[in-house]
Amino acid sequence: MQTDRRSSSFNIERGAKQGDPVSPILSNAVLEQLMRAVKAKWKLKKYGFKIDEGAEDEFINNLRYADDILLMARSLPQLRNMLADIDREAKKVGLTLHPEKTKIQHNGIGYGAGVKSAKCGDITVEVLPTDAVTTYLGRSINLRAMDDTEVNARIRKAWSKFGVYRGELIDTNIPIHLRMKLFEAVITPTVLYGCEAWTMTAKRQMSLRTAQRKMVRCIMNAHRTYQDFDNYVDWMKSATAKADHLMNVHNVTCWTKVQRRRMWNWAGKMAAEDDGRWNTAINKWQPCQTRPKGRPRTRWSDALNAFLARVFCTSFNGKEWVSKAKQTKEWQEMGSRFVEEMCLNKADPKDSPLPAVF
């Protein structure tokens, strides 16, 4: 509350209660003040990654949501300095970093990749091994296998959610259309959280389709009985065909098609934005690091460029899809065709490795 005069100073003996509507407002205000101080310093030292060639002094080095902060740096010494800066500024406003919740994750490339801990100001932070997985805002992150880690984690979470509602999903006393509706309302959102950002390969598409069909076979109680079949393969083909038919009858969309639709819509949304936000600028980013020898791995935009090349009978690569995505009406009209083009590639490329990131 603002008045016409300043009160005398007083000590704050008790903070806001959990669940108090004013709590997130106060938290965001304090963290914003804290981050403005350290970001000014980081900007001068050029910490982070330069993703916009048009802005000489713009670097992406942090993502924030409430009190969850993700820092990005090109090297371990740079990240140590950034964490030390945050720790020092946080103490000025009565906050401290939690040593057990603060972790460093890297891709195993560059100086300091083999260390197990790092001294950052007054705290010591654990450096996770390259095969470790951490979670930020619900997404599982491993810098060596970003999308494989996330897709597999979403499938595991979907099976966990399936187990919570298993009693209702397999109960034959409940009409099948209600069980399929429950499946679509609960399981599908769990597995496809953030799927528009996935880089899909044939292997990942197959993992999604296999998981969905297994769950639907459980719902229809397709047990492994071979009385009417010569072998397991014939039974599996029959059960899978029945599962696909059941999904079509009750309008349960194939997860791979939902993923492609969201990816297509997200591409159109990013292309239409021209206000300098980082998720738009990163589409124009060309990393200066050299990649290792071997076949280039699949990028997020490869599916878009490959589809457009077939539609317009010309070559598309890199960021050329953006020019077509800006044509909003035409882009929306091509969306259904992109979704229905579900032919899996014979090759199974992996994601391209990232530059040294901590």
PDB file of C-alpha atoms in Angstrom, residues 79-269:
ATOM      1  CA  LEU A  79      29.046 -20.732 -15.018  1.00  0.00           C
ATOM      2  CA  ARG A  80      30.885 -20.653 -11.677  1.00  0.00           C
ATOM      3  CA  ASN A  81      31.060 -16.886 -11.887  1.00  0.00           C
ATOM      4  CA  MET A  82      27.356 -16.663 -12.750  1.00  0.00           C
ATOM      5  CA  LEU A  83      26.331 -18.829  -9.800  1.00  0.00           C
ATOM      6  CA  ALA A  84      28.606 -16.867  -7.483  1.00  0.00           C
ATOM      7  CA  ASP A  85      26.988 -13.629  -8.676  1.00  0.00           C
ATOM      8  CA  ILE A  86      23.501 -14.954  -7.970  1.00  0.00           C
ATOM      9  CA  ASP A  87      24.533 -16.283  -4.569  1.00  0.00           C
ATOM     10  CA  ARG A  88      26.020 -12.912  -3.614  1.00  0.00           C
ATOM     11  CA  GLU A  89      23.033 -10.862  -4.812  1.00  0.00           C
ATOM     12  CA  ALA A  90      20.553 -13.275  -3.236  1.00  0.00           C
ATOM     13  CA  LYS A  91      22.095 -12.817   0.187  1.00  0.00           C
ATOM     14  CA  LYS A  92      21.525  -9.066  -0.103  1.00  0.00           C
ATOM     15  CA  VAL A  93      17.753  -9.660  -0.172  1.00  0.00           C
ATOM     16  CA  GLY A  94      17.743 -12.395   2.457  1.00  0.00           C
ATOM     17  CA  LEU A  95      17.764 -15.405   0.095  1.00  0.00           C
ATOM     18  CA  THR A  96      20.222 -18.258  -0.328  1.00  0.00           C
ATOM     19  CA  LEU A  97      20.848 -20.884  -2.971  1.00  0.00           C
ATOM     20  CA  HIS A  98      19.929 -24.425  -1.974  1.00  0.00           C
ATOM     21  CA  PRO A  99      23.132 -26.489  -2.448  1.00  0.00           C
ATOM     22  CA  GLU A 100      21.252 -29.778  -2.787  1.00  0.00           C
ATOM     23  CA  LYS A 101      18.841 -28.415  -5.408  1.00  0.00           C
ATOM     24  CA  THR A 102      21.457 -26.507  -7.404  1.00  0.00           C
ATOM     25  CA  LYS A 103      23.108 -28.763  -9.989  1.00  0.00           C
ATOM     26  CA  ILE A 104      25.423 -28.332 -12.954  1.00  0.00           C
ATOM     27  CA  GLN A 105      24.769 -30.346 -16.089  1.00  0.00           C
ATOM     28  CA  HIS A 106      27.031 -30.436 -19.133  1.00  0.00           C
ATOM     29  CA  ASN A 107      27.488 -32.251 -22.429  1.00  0.00           C
ATOM     30  CA  GLY A 108      30.947 -33.654 -21.669  1.00  0.00           C
ATOM     31  CA  ILE A 109      32.745 -31.374 -24.113  1.00  0.00           C
ATOM     32  CA  GLY A 110      35.325 -28.756 -23.183  1.00  0.00           C
ATOM     33  CA  TYR A 111      37.402 -27.764 -20.163  1.00  0.00           C
ATOM     34  CA  GLY A 112      36.280 -29.124 -16.802  1.00  0.00           C
ATOM     35  CA  ALA A 113      34.012 -31.829 -18.235  1.00  0.00           C
ATOM     36  CA  GLY A 114      35.397 -34.443 -15.845  1.00  0.00           C
ATOM     37  CA  VAL A 115      34.996 -32.602 -12.541  1.00  0.00           C
ATOM     38  CA  LYS A 116      32.447 -33.786  -9.966  1.00  0.00           C
ATOM     39  CA  SER A 117      31.903 -30.543  -8.070  1.00  0.00           C
ATOM     40  CA  ALA A 118      32.527 -26.848  -8.492  1.00  0.00           C
ATOM     41  CA  LYS A 119      33.105 -24.074  -5.973  1.00  0.00           C
ATOM     42  CA  CYS A 120      30.735 -21.214  -6.768  1.00  0.00           C
ATOM     43  CA  GLY A 121      31.208 -18.373  -4.337  1.00  0.00           C
ATOM     44  CA  ASP A 122      30.414 -19.666  -0.849  1.00  0.00           C
ATOM     45  CA  ILE A 123      28.700 -22.876  -1.976  1.00  0.00           C
ATOM     46  CA  THR A 124      29.873 -26.099  -3.587  1.00  0.00           C
ATOM     47  CA  VAL A 125      27.668 -27.352  -6.423  1.00  0.00           C
ATOM     48  CA  GLU A 126      27.526 -30.926  -7.690  1.00  0.00           C
ATOM     49  CA  VAL A 127      28.431 -31.473 -11.342  1.00  0.00           C
ATOM     50  CA  LEU A 128      26.248 -34.239 -12.743  1.00  0.00           C
ATOM     51  CA  PRO A 129      27.743 -36.932 -15.010  1.00  0.00           C
ATOM     52  CA  THR A 130      26.956 -36.702 -18.715  1.00  0.00           C
ATOM     53  CA  ASP A 131      24.442 -39.566 -18.557  1.00  0.00           C
ATOM     54  CA  ALA A 132      22.489 -38.008 -15.667  1.00  0.00           C
ATOM     55  CA  VAL A 133      18.998 -36.634 -16.231  1.00  0.00           C
ATOM     56  CA  THR A 134      17.551 -33.598 -14.504  1.00  0.00           C
ATOM     57  CA  THR A 135      14.141 -31.946 -14.775  1.00  0.00           C
ATOM     58  CA  TYR A 136      13.271 -28.333 -15.484  1.00  0.00           C
ATOM     59  CA  LEU A 137       9.610 -27.266 -15.643  1.00  0.00           C
ATOM     60  CA  GLY A 138       8.494 -30.832 -16.214  1.00  0.00           C
ATOM     61  CA  ARG A 139      10.933 -31.561 -19.044  1.00  0.00           C
ATOM     62  CA  SER A 140      13.648 -34.187 -18.606  1.00  0.00           C
ATOM     63  CA  ILE A 141      17.000 -32.828 -19.746  1.00  0.00           C
ATOM     64  CA  ASN A 142      20.166 -34.605 -20.790  1.00  0.00           C
ATOM     65  CA  LEU A 143      22.444 -32.580 -23.059  1.00  0.00           C
ATOM     66  CA  ARG A 144      23.861 -35.637 -24.803  1.00  0.00           C
ATOM     67  CA  ALA A 145      20.492 -37.126 -25.799  1.00  0.00           C
ATOM     68  CA  MET A 146      17.938 -34.355 -25.359  1.00  0.00           C
ATOM     69  CA  ASP A 147      14.904 -35.689 -27.227  1.00  0.00           C
ATOM     70  CA  ASP A 148      15.462 -39.406 -26.604  1.00  0.00           C
ATOM     71  CA  THR A 149      15.554 -38.626 -22.885  1.00  0.00           C
ATOM     72  CA  GLU A 150      12.382 -36.541 -22.993  1.00  0.00           C
ATOM     73  CA  VAL A 151      10.324 -38.900 -25.184  1.00  0.00           C
ATOM     74  CA  ASN A 152      11.214 -41.911 -23.049  1.00  0.00           C
ATOM     75  CA  ALA A 153      10.459 -39.961 -19.861  1.00  0.00           C
ATOM     76  CA  ARG A 154       7.031 -38.863 -21.169  1.00  0.00           C
ATOM     77  CA  ILE A 155       6.168 -42.458 -22.079  1.00  0.00           C
ATOM     78  CA  ARG A 156       7.135 -43.618 -18.571  1.00  0.00           C
ATOM     79  CA  LYS A 157       4.992 -40.882 -17.029  1.00  0.00           C
ATOM     80  CA  ALA A 158       2.101 -41.873 -19.297  1.00  0.00           C
ATOM     81  CA  TRP A 159       2.350 -45.484 -18.094  1.00  0.00           C
ATOM     82  CA  SER A 160       2.454 -44.212 -14.509  1.00  0.00           C
ATOM     83  CA  LYS A 161      -0.706 -42.187 -15.113  1.00  0.00           C
ATOM     84  CA  PHE A 162      -2.258 -45.210 -16.827  1.00  0.00           C
ATOM     85  CA  GLY A 163      -1.599 -47.194 -13.669  1.00  0.00           C
ATOM     86  CA  VAL A 164      -3.439 -44.605 -11.581  1.00  0.00           C
ATOM     87  CA  TYR A 165      -6.587 -45.018 -13.715  1.00  0.00           C
ATOM     88  CA  ARG A 166      -6.100 -48.667 -14.653  1.00  0.00           C
ATOM     89  CA  GLY A 167      -9.140 -49.790 -12.669  1.00  0.00           C
ATOM     90  CA  GLU A 168     -11.461 -47.540 -14.667  1.00  0.00           C
ATOM     91  CA  LEU A 169      -9.709 -48.001 -18.021  1.00  0.00           C
ATOM     92  CA  ILE A 170      -9.940 -51.803 -18.080  1.00  0.00           C
ATOM     93  CA  ASP A 171     -13.312 -52.133 -16.321  1.00  0.00           C
ATOM     94  CA  THR A 172     -15.606 -53.869 -18.826  1.00  0.00           C
ATOM     95  CA  ASN A 173     -18.650 -52.695 -16.869  1.00  0.00           C
ATOM     96  CA  ILE A 174     -17.886 -49.145 -18.041  1.00  0.00           C
ATOM     97  CA  PRO A 175     -18.841 -48.446 -21.689  1.00  0.00           C
ATOM     98  CA  ILE A 176     -15.833 -48.529 -23.970  1.00  0.00           C
ATOM     99  CA  HIS A 177     -16.476 -45.028 -25.350  1.00  0.00           C
ATOM    100  CA  LEU A 178     -16.215 -43.579 -21.841  1.00  0.00           C
ATOM    101  CA  ARG A 179     -12.976 -45.445 -21.176  1.00  0.00           C
ATOM    102  CA  MET A 180     -11.488 -44.185 -24.437  1.00  0.00           C
ATOM    103  CA  LYS A 181     -12.637 -40.674 -23.586  1.00  0.00           C
ATOM    104  CA  LEU A 182     -10.863 -40.955 -20.221  1.00  0.00           C
ATOM    105  CA  PHE A 183      -7.745 -42.210 -21.998  1.00  0.00           C
ATOM    106  CA  GLU A 184      -7.784 -39.242 -24.380  1.00  0.00           C
ATOM    107  CA  ALA A 185      -8.398 -36.748 -21.575  1.00  0.00           C
ATOM    108  CA  VAL A 186      -5.784 -38.021 -19.102  1.00  0.00           C
ATOM    109  CA  ILE A 187      -3.072 -40.095 -20.791  1.00  0.00           C
ATOM    110  CA  THR A 188      -2.636 -38.170 -24.046  1.00  0.00           C
ATOM    111  CA  PRO A 189      -1.867 -34.789 -22.394  1.00  0.00           C
ATOM    112  CA  THR A 190       0.638 -36.512 -20.105  1.00  0.00           C
ATOM    113  CA  VAL A 191       2.676 -38.070 -22.896  1.00  0.00           C
ATOM    114  CA  LEU A 192       2.524 -35.109 -25.303  1.00  0.00           C
ATOM    115  CA  TYR A 193       3.518 -32.341 -22.892  1.00  0.00           C
ATOM    116  CA  GLY A 194       5.787 -29.961 -24.843  1.00  0.00           C
ATOM    117  CA  CYS A 195       5.875 -32.294 -27.864  1.00  0.00           C
ATOM    118  CA  GLU A 196       5.918 -29.419 -30.375  1.00  0.00           C
ATOM    119  CA  ALA A 197       9.604 -28.894 -29.531  1.00  0.00           C
ATOM    120  CA  TRP A 198      10.637 -32.534 -30.093  1.00  0.00           C
ATOM    121  CA  THR A 199      12.949 -33.483 -32.933  1.00  0.00           C
ATOM    122  CA  MET A 200      11.310 -36.623 -34.249  1.00  0.00           C
ATOM    123  CA  THR A 201      13.036 -39.602 -35.851  1.00  0.00           C
ATOM    124  CA  ALA A 202      11.657 -42.928 -37.031  1.00  0.00           C
ATOM    125  CA  LYS A 203      12.671 -44.556 -33.747  1.00  0.00           C
ATOM    126  CA  ARG A 204      10.911 -41.946 -31.609  1.00  0.00           C
ATOM    127  CA  GLN A 205       7.766 -42.099 -33.716  1.00  0.00           C
ATOM    128  CA  MET A 206       7.722 -45.864 -33.365  1.00  0.00           C
ATOM    129  CA  SER A 207       8.183 -45.611 -29.593  1.00  0.00           C
ATOM    130  CA  LEU A 208       5.142 -43.337 -29.333  1.00  0.00           C
ATOM    131  CA  ARG A 209       2.947 -45.510 -31.545  1.00  0.00           C
ATOM    132  CA  THR A 210       4.007 -48.692 -29.763  1.00  0.00           C
ATOM    133  CA  ALA A 211       3.234 -47.250 -26.323  1.00  0.00           C
ATOM    134  CA  GLN A 212      -0.187 -45.995 -27.423  1.00  0.00           C
ATOM    135  CA  ARG A 213      -1.154 -49.320 -29.000  1.00  0.00           C
ATOM    136  CA  LYS A 214      -0.047 -51.248 -25.907  1.00  0.00           C
ATOM    137  CA  MET A 215      -2.256 -49.089 -23.718  1.00  0.00           C
ATOM    138  CA  VAL A 216      -5.254 -49.457 -26.016  1.00  0.00           C
ATOM    139  CA  ARG A 217      -4.774 -53.250 -26.088  1.00  0.00           C
ATOM    140  CA  CYS A 218      -4.864 -53.191 -22.286  1.00  0.00           C
ATOM    141  CA  ILE A 219      -8.113 -51.212 -22.388  1.00  0.00           C
ATOM    142  CA  MET A 220      -9.716 -53.699 -24.781  1.00  0.00           C
ATOM    143  CA  ASN A 221      -8.397 -56.624 -22.679  1.00  0.00           C
ATOM    144  CA  ALA A 222      -6.479 -58.177 -25.570  1.00  0.00           C
ATOM    145  CA  HIS A 223      -4.707 -60.890 -23.604  1.00  0.00           C
ATOM    146  CA  ARG A 224      -1.977 -63.036 -25.125  1.00  0.00           C
ATOM    147  CA  THR A 225      -4.000 -66.075 -26.129  1.00  0.00           C
ATOM    148  CA  TYR A 226      -3.144 -68.004 -29.276  1.00  0.00           C
ATOM    149  CA  GLN A 227      -6.010 -70.458 -29.587  1.00  0.00           C
ATOM    150  CA  ASP A 228      -7.220 -68.848 -32.793  1.00  0.00           C
ATOM    151  CA  PHE A 229      -3.740 -68.054 -34.133  1.00  0.00           C
ATOM    152  CA  ASP A 230      -0.753 -70.107 -35.209  1.00  0.00           C
ATOM    153  CA  ASN A 231       1.805 -67.949 -33.419  1.00  0.00           C
ATOM    154  CA  TYR A 232       2.426 -64.787 -31.431  1.00  0.00           C
ATOM    155  CA  VAL A 233       3.111 -62.650 -34.514  1.00  0.00           C
ATOM    156  CA  ASP A 234      -0.316 -63.365 -36.019  1.00  0.00           C
ATOM    157  CA  TRP A 235      -1.992 -62.590 -32.699  1.00  0.00           C
ATOM    158  CA  MET A 236      -0.057 -59.324 -32.390  1.00  0.00           C
ATOM    159  CA  LYS A 237      -1.061 -58.218 -35.888  1.00  0.00           C
ATOM    160  CA  SER A 238      -4.692 -58.951 -35.175  1.00  0.00           C
ATOM    161  CA  ALA A 239      -4.665 -57.228 -31.768  1.00  0.00           C
ATOM    162  CA  THR A 240      -2.912 -54.176 -33.207  1.00  0.00           C
ATOM    163  CA  ALA A 241      -5.435 -53.915 -36.041  1.00  0.00           C
ATOM    164  CA  LYS A 242      -8.289 -54.062 -33.515  1.00  0.00           C
ATOM    165  CA  ALA A 243      -6.601 -51.395 -31.389  1.00  0.00           C
ATOM    166  CA  ASP A 244      -6.216 -49.091 -34.398  1.00  0.00           C
ATOM    167  CA  HIS A 245      -9.866 -49.677 -35.332  1.00  0.00           C
ATOM    168  CA  LEU A 246     -10.983 -48.909 -31.783  1.00  0.00           C
ATOM    169  CA  MET A 247      -9.052 -45.627 -31.819  1.00  0.00           C
ATOM    170  CA  ASN A 248     -10.589 -44.632 -35.161  1.00  0.00           C
ATOM    171  CA  VAL A 249     -14.130 -45.433 -34.011  1.00  0.00           C
ATOM    172  CA  HIS A 250     -13.789 -43.356 -30.844  1.00  0.00           C
ATOM    173  CA  ASN A 251     -11.784 -40.498 -32.398  1.00  0.00           C
ATOM    174  CA  VAL A 252      -8.575 -41.130 -30.483  1.00  0.00           C
ATOM    175  CA  THR A 253      -5.876 -39.522 -32.618  1.00  0.00           C
ATOM    176  CA  CYS A 254      -2.536 -41.221 -33.149  1.00  0.00           C
ATOM    177  CA  TRP A 255       0.032 -39.558 -30.889  1.00  0.00           C
ATOM    178  CA  THR A 256       2.522 -39.098 -33.716  1.00  0.00           C
ATOM    179  CA  LYS A 257      -0.076 -37.175 -35.712  1.00  0.00           C
ATOM    180  CA  VAL A 258      -0.903 -34.968 -32.731  1.00  0.00           C
ATOM    181  CA  GLN A 259       2.801 -34.254 -32.320  1.00  0.00           C
ATOM    182  CA  ARG A 260       3.174 -33.268 -35.974  1.00  0.00           C
ATOM    183  CA  ARG A 261       0.109 -31.036 -35.834  1.00  0.00           C
ATOM    184  CA  ARG A 262       1.419 -29.199 -32.762  1.00  0.00           C
ATOM    185  CA  MET A 263       4.857 -28.899 -34.337  1.00  0.00           C
ATOM    186  CA  TRP A 264       3.343 -27.411 -37.501  1.00  0.00           C
ATOM    187  CA  ASN A 265       1.224 -24.930 -35.539  1.00  0.00           C
ATOM    188  CA  TRP A 266       4.174 -23.959 -33.346  1.00  0.00           C
ATOM    189  CA  ALA A 267       6.338 -23.313 -36.430  1.00  0.00           C
ATOM    190  CA  GLY A 268       3.653 -21.031 -37.866  1.00  0.00           C
ATOM    191  CA  LYS A 269       3.341 -19.176 -34.553  1.00  0.00           C
TER     192      LYS A 269
END
